[in-house]
Coordinates of C-alpha atoms in Angstrom, one line a residue:
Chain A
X1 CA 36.4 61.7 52.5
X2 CA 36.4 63.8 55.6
X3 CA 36.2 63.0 58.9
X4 CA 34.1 64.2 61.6
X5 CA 34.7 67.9 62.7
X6 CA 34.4 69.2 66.0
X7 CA 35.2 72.3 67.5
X8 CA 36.6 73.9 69.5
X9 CA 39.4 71.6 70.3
X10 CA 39.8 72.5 74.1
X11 CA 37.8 75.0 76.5
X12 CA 38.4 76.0 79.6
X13 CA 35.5 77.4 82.0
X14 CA 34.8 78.4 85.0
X15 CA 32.1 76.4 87.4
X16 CA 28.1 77.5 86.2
X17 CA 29.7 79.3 83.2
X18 CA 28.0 78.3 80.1
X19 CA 29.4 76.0 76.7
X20 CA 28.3 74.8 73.5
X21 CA 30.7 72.1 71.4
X22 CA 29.3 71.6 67.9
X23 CA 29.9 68.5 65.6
X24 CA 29.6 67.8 62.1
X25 CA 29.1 63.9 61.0
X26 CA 30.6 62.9 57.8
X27 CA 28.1 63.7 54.8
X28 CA 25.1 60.7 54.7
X29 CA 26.0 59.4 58.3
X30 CA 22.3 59.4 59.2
X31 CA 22.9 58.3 62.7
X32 CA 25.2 61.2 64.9
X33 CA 26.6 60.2 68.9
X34 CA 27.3 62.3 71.8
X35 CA 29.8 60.8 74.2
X36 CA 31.5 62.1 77.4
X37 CA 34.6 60.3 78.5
X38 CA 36.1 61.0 81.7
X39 CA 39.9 60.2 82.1
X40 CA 41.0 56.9 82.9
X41 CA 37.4 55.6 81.2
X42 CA 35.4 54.4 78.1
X43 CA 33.4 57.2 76.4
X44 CA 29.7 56.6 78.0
X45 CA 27.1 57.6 75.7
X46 CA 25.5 61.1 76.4
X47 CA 22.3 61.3 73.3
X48 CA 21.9 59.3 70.1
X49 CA 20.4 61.0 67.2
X50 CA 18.9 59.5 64.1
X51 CA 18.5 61.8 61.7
X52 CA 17.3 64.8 63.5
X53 CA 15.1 62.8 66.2
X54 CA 16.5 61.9 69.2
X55 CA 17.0 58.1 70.0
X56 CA 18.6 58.0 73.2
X57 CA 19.2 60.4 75.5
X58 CA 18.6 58.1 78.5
X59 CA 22.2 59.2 80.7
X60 CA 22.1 62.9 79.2
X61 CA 21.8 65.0 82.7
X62 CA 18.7 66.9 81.2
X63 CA 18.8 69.3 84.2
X64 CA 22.0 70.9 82.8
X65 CA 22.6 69.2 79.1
X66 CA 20.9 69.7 76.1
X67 CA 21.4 68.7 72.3
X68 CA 19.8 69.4 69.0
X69 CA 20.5 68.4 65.6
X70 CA 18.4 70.7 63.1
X71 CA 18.4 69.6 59.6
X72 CA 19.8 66.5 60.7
X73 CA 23.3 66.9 60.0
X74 CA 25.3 69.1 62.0
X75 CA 24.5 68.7 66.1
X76 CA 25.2 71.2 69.2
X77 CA 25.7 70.1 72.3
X78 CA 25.4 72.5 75.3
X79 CA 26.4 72.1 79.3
X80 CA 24.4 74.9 81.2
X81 CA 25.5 75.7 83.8
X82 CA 29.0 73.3 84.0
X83 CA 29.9 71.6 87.1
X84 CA 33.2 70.5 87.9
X85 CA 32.5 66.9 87.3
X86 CA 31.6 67.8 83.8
X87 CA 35.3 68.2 83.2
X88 CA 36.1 65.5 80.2
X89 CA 36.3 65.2 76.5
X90 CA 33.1 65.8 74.8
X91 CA 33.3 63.3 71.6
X92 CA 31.1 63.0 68.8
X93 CA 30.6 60.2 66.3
X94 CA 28.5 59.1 63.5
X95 CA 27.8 56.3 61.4
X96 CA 25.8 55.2 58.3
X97 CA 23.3 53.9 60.6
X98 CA 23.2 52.2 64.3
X99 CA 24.8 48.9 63.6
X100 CA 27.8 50.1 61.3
X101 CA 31.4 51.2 62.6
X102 CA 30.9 54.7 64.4
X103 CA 33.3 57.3 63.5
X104 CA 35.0 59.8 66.0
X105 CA 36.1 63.3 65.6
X106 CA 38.9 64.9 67.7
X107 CA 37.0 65.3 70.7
X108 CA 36.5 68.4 72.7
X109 CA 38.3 68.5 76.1
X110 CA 36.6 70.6 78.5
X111 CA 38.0 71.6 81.8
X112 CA 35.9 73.5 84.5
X113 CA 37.4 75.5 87.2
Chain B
X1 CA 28.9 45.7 87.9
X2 CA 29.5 47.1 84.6
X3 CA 27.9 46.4 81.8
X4 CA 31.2 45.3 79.7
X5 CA 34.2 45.1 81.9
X6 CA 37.7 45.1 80.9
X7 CA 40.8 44.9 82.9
X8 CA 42.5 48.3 82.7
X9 CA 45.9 47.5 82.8
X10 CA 48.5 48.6 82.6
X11 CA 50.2 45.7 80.1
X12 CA 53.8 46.5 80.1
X13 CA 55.0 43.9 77.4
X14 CA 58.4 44.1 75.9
X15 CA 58.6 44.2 72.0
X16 CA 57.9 40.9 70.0
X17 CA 56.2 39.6 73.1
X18 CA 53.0 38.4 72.6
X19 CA 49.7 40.0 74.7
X20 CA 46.1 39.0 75.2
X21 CA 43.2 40.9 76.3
X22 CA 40.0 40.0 77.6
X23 CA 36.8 41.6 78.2
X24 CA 33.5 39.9 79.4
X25 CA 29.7 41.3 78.8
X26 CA 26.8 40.9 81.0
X27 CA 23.6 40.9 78.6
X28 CA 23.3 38.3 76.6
X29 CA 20.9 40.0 73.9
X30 CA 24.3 41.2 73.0
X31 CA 24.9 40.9 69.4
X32 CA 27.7 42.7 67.5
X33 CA 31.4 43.1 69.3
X34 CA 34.4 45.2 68.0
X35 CA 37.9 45.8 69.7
X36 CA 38.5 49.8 69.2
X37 CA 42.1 51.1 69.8
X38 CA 42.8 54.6 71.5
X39 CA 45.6 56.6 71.1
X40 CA 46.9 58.9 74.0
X41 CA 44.6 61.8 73.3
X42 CA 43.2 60.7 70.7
X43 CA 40.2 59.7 69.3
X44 CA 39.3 56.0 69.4
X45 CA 39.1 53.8 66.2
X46 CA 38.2 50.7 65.1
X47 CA 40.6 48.4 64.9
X48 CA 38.3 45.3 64.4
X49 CA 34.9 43.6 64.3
X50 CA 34.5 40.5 66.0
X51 CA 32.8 37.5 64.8
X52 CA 31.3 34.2 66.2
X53 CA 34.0 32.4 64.4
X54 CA 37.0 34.2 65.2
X55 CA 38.9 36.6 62.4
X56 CA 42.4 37.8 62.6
X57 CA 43.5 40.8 60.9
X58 CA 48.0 40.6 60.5
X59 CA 49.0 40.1 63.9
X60 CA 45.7 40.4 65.7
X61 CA 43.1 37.8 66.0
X62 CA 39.9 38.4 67.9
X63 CA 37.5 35.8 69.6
X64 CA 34.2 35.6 70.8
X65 CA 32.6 33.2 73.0
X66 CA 29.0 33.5 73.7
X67 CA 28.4 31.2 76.2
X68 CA 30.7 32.8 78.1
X69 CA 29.6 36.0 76.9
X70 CA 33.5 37.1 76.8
X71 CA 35.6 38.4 73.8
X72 CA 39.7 38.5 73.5
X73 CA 42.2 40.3 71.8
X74 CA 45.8 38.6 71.0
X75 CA 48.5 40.8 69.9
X76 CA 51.3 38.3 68.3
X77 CA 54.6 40.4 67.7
X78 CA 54.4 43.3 69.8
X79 CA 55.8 46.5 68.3
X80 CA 56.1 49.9 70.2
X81 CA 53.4 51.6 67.7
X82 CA 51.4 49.0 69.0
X83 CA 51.1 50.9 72.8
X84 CA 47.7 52.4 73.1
X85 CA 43.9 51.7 75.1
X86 CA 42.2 49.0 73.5
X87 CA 38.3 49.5 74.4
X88 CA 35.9 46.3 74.1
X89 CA 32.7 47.6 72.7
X90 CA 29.4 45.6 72.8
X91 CA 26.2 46.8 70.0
X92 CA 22.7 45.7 71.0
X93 CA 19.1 46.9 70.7
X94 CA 17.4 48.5 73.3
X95 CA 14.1 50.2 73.5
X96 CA 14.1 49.7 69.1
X97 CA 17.5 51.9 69.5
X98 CA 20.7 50.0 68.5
X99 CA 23.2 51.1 70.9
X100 CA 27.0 50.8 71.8
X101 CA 28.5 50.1 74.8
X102 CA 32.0 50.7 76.0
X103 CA 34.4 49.3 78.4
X104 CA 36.7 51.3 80.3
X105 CA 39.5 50.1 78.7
X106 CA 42.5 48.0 78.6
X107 CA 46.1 50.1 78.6
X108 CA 48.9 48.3 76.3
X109 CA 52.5 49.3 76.8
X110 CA 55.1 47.8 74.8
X111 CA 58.9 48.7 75.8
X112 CA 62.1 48.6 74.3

């Protein structure tokens, strides 16, 4: 079965550039994750979609993040503009639904200059 | 305070030693707890649930006490593949939304 896909693996921007990660859950995970972990800490949630409706996006900085998830399977999650503090790996996981083992992709680690 | 707290280490442990973790919660509606190890790098996966009773999984036995509202992690027979973050995760519902909540982290190294 395959994993989670994310791309790309690593970016590198410049401060109140634009960027767009993109995720795809493994096939039937109806419930797809957003986090951001910063180094040195746990992954803190970013949005939470179930199916394609958002659930949670109670921490995502709505003045410079946004997320979809058309269709409800792959999801895009964009950072406009970046900030130096938004400098982290980008991970995204899914899971059958919210009380089951989530399952993370690669992570995308963004650095801004 | 944080929500679920962990100490982050580092463990420096020498091989065969044995290593215990422990991670406390502060909301009590808490109701599902997993121990999920991170490799340098590297995405984080589960490495177990953790259940009222206590389960143990080879050389690694988890614990929950919810009175105390903390969980632990033992590690019997350290081995070097064994060096990695172990994160403490707590599920609960929230506004109808079951979410996941990490701790920062606890950083296991086991040396030759």
């Amino acid at each position: 079965e395959a994993g989670v896909a994310q791309s790309p693996r690593y970016k590198i921007i410049e401060k109140r550039q634009s960027v767009a990660f993109w995720c795809n859950p493994i096939s039937g995970h109806a419930t797809l994750y957003w986090y951001q972990q910063i180094l040195g800490q746990g992954p803190k949630l970013l949005i939470q979609f179930q199916n394609n409706g958002v659930v949670d996006d109670s921490q995502l900085p709505k003045d410079r993040f946004s997320a979809e998830r058309l269709k409800g399977v792959d999801s895009t999650l964009k950072i406009q503009p970046a900030k130096l503090e938004d400098s982290a790996v980008y991970l995204c996981a899914s899971s059958s639904r919210g009380r089951n083992e989530q399952f993370f992709g690669p992570g995308t680690r963004l650095t801004v200059l | 305070r944080k929500e679920v707290e962990q100490d982050p280490g580092p463990f420096n442990v020498p091989e065969g030693a044995t290593v215990a973790f422990n991670c406390t919660y502060s909301n009590s509606a808490s109701q599902s707890f997993f121990w999920y190890r991170q490799d340098c790098r590297k995405e984080p996966k589960l490495l177990m649930s953790v259940y009222s009773s206590g389960n143990e999984d080879g050389r690694f036995t988890a614990q929950l006490n919810r009175a105390s509202q903390y969980i632990s992690l033992l590690i019997r027979d350290s081995k070097l593949s064994d060096s990695a973050t172990y994160l403490c995760v707590v599920g609960r519902v929230t506004s109808g939304t079951y979410k996941y909540i990490f701790g920062t982290g606890t950083r296991l190294k086991v040396l030759a």
